[in-house]
Short mmCIF file of C-alpha atoms in Angstrom, two decimals:
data_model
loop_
_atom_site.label_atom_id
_atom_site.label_comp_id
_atom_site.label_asym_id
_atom_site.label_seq_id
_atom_site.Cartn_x
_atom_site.Cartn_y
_atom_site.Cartn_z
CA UNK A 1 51.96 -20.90 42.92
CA UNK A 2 53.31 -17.28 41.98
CA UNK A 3 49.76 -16.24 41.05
CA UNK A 4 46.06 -17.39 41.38
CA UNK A 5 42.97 -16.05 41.97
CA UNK A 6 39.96 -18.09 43.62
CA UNK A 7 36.48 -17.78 45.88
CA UNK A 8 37.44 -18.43 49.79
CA UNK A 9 34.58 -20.85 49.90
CA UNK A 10 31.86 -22.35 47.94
CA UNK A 11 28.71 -20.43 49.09
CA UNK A 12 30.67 -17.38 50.12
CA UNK A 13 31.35 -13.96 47.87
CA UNK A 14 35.30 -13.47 49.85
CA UNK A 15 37.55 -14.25 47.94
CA UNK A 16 41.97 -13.95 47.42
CA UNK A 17 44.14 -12.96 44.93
CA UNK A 18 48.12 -14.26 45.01
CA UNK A 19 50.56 -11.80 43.63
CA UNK A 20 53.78 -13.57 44.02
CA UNK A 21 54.63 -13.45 48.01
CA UNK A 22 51.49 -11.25 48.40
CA UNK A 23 47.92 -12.01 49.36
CA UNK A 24 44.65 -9.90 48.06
CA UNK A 25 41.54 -10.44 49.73
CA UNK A 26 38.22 -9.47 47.91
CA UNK A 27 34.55 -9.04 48.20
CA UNK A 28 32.54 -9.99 45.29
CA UNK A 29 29.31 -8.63 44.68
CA UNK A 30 26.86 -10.61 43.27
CA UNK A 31 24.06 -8.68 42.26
CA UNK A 32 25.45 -8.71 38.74
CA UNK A 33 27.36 -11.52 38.02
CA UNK A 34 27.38 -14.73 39.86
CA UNK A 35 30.26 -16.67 41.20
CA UNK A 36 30.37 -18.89 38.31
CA UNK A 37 31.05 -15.84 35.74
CA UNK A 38 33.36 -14.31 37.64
CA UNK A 39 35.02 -17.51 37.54
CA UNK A 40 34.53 -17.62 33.85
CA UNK A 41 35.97 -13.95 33.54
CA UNK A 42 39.12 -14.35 34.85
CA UNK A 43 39.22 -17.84 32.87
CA UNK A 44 38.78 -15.91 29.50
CA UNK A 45 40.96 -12.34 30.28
CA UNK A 46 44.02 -14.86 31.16
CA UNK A 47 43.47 -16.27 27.81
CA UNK A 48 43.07 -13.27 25.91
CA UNK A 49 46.26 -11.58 27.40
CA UNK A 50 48.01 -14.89 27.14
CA UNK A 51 46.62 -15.65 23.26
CA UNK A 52 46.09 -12.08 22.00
CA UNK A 53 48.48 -9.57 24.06
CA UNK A 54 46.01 -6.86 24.82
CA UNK A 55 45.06 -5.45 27.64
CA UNK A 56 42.56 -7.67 29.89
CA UNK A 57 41.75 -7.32 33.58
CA UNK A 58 40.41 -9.19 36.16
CA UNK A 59 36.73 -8.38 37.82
CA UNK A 60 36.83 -8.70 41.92
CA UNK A 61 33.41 -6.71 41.88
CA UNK A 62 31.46 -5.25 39.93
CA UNK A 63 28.32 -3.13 42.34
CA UNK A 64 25.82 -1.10 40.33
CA UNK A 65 23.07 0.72 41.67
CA UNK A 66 19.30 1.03 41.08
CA UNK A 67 20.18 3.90 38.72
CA UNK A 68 22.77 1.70 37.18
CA UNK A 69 25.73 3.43 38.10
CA UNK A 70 28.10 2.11 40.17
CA UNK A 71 32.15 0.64 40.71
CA UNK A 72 34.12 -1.97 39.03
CA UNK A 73 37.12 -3.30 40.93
CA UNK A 74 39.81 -4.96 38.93
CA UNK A 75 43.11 -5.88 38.22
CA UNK A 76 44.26 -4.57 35.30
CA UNK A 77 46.55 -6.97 33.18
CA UNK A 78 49.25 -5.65 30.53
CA UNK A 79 51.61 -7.69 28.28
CA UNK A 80 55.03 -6.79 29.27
CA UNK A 81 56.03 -5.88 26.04
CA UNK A 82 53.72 -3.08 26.04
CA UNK A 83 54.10 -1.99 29.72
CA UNK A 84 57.77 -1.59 29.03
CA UNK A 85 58.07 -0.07 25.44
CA UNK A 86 59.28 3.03 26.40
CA UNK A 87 62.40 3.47 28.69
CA UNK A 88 60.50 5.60 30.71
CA UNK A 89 57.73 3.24 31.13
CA UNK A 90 60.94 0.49 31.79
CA UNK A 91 62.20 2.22 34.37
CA UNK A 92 58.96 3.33 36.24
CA UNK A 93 57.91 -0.57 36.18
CA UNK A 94 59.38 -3.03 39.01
CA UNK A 95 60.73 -6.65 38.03
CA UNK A 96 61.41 -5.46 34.27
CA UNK A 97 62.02 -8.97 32.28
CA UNK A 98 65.18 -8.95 30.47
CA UNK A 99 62.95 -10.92 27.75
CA UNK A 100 60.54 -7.93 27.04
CA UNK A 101 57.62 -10.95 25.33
CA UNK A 102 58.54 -12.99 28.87
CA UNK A 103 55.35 -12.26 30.39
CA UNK A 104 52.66 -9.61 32.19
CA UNK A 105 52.03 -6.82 34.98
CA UNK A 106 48.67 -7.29 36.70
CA UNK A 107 47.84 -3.75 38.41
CA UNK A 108 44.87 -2.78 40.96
CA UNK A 109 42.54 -0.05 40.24
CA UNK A 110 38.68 0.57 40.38
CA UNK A 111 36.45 2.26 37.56
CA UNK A 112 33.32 3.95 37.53
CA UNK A 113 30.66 2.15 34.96
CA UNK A 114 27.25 2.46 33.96
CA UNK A 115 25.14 -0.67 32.59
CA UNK A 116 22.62 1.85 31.28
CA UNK A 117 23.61 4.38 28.14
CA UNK A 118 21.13 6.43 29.48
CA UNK A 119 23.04 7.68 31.92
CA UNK A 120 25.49 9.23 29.12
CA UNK A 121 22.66 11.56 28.93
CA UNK A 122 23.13 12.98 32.62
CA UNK A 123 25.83 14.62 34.68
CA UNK A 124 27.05 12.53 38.00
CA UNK A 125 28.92 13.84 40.44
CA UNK A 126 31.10 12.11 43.20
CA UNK A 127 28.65 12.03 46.03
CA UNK A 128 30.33 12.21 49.64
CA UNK A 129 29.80 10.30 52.73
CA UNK A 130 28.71 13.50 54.34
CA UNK A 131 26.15 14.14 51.39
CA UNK A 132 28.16 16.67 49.33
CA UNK A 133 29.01 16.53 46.11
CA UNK A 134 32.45 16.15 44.43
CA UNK A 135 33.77 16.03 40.93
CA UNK A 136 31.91 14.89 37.83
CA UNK A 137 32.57 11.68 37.20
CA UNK A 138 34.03 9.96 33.71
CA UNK A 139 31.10 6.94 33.20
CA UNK A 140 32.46 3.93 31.13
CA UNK A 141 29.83 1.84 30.24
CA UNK A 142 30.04 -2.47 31.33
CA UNK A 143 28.24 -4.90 28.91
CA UNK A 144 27.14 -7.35 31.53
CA UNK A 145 26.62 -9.98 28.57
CA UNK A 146 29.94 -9.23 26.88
CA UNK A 147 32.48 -8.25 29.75
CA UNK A 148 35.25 -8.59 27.29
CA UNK A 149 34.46 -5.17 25.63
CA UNK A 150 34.87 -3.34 28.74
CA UNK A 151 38.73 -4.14 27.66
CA UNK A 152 39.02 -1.77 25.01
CA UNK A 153 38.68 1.33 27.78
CA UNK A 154 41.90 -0.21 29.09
CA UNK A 155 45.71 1.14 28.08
CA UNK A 156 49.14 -0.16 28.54
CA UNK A 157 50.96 2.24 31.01
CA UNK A 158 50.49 0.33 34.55
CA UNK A 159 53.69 1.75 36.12
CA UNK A 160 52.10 5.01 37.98
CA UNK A 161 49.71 2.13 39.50
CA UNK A 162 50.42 -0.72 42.07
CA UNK A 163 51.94 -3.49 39.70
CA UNK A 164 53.33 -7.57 39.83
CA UNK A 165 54.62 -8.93 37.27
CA UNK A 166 54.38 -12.50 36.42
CA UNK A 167 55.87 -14.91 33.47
CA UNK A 168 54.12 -16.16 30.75
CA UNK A 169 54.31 -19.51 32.71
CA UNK A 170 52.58 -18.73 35.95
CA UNK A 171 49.25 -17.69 34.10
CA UNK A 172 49.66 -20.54 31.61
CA UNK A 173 50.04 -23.23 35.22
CA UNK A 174 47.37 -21.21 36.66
CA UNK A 175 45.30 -21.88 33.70
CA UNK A 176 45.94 -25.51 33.55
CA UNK A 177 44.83 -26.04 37.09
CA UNK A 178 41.66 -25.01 36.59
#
């Protein structure tokens, strides 16, 4: 299979992502969502970028802290159609479809997120391993009941970013294993 995306075991939080002839391994934290919704997460962003052709992603790990800041790691997932509407974008993307509707581009990127609005009220800085402090960072905030939202922060340019693409098909065969 071109693409999947699965747990390494049934008790453990490793897990692998296929992206055509290359293998993604992951660490999945599960201090806020279990195995079984992250499961569930990818299950409903394939749909939704399958169904609806907006930009979905994938959560590998989501870690927050006790102040309820933390790191979401995903891959980012963007309707070829969009990714390519431009001939800039076209010719910054690899594996361009000749159909432009013909499928998606899954990227990789992490985001910073808060689970608490509060922290909108507060300035937080990149804090280094040596205990200095960096630039301010941009919060977006991660419903932990309604992932899906966290979609709307999303865009459509993926080319600047690592990026697969993969038919309509593949997701839709990935989807029908499951």
């Amino acid at each position: 299979m071109k693409f999947s995306i699965q747990f390494s075991s049934n008790n453990g939080c490793n897990g692998s992502i296929t992206l055509g002839e290359h293998l993604e391994t992951f660490r999945s934290s599960f201090g806020c969502f279990s195995r079984a919704q992250y499961e569930q997460q990818w299950i409903n962003a394939l749909k939704i970028i399958l169904e609806e052709r907006r930009p979905t992603a994938l959560f590998v790990s989501v870690e927050i802290g006790d102040d309820g800041v933390g790191t979401l790691w995903l891959y980012p997932i963007v309707a070829s159609e969009f990714a390519g509407d431009t001939d800039d974008k076209r010719m910054r993307l690899s594996d361009f479809p000749d159909q432009e509707d013909a499928g998606v581009y899954i990227g990789e990127r992490f985001m910073p997120v808060t689970v608490d609005v509060s922290n909108f009220e507060r300035r937080i800085y990149l804090e280094f391993e040596d205990g200095s402090k960096g630039d301010e960072i941009a919060l977006y905030y991660l419903d932990l009941s309604a992932p899906e939202r966290f979609f709307g922060y999303l865009g459509d340019d993926i080319a600047d970013v690592s990026h697969w693409y993969y038919s309509n098909s593949d997701l839709e065969a990935f989807l029908t294993s499951q």
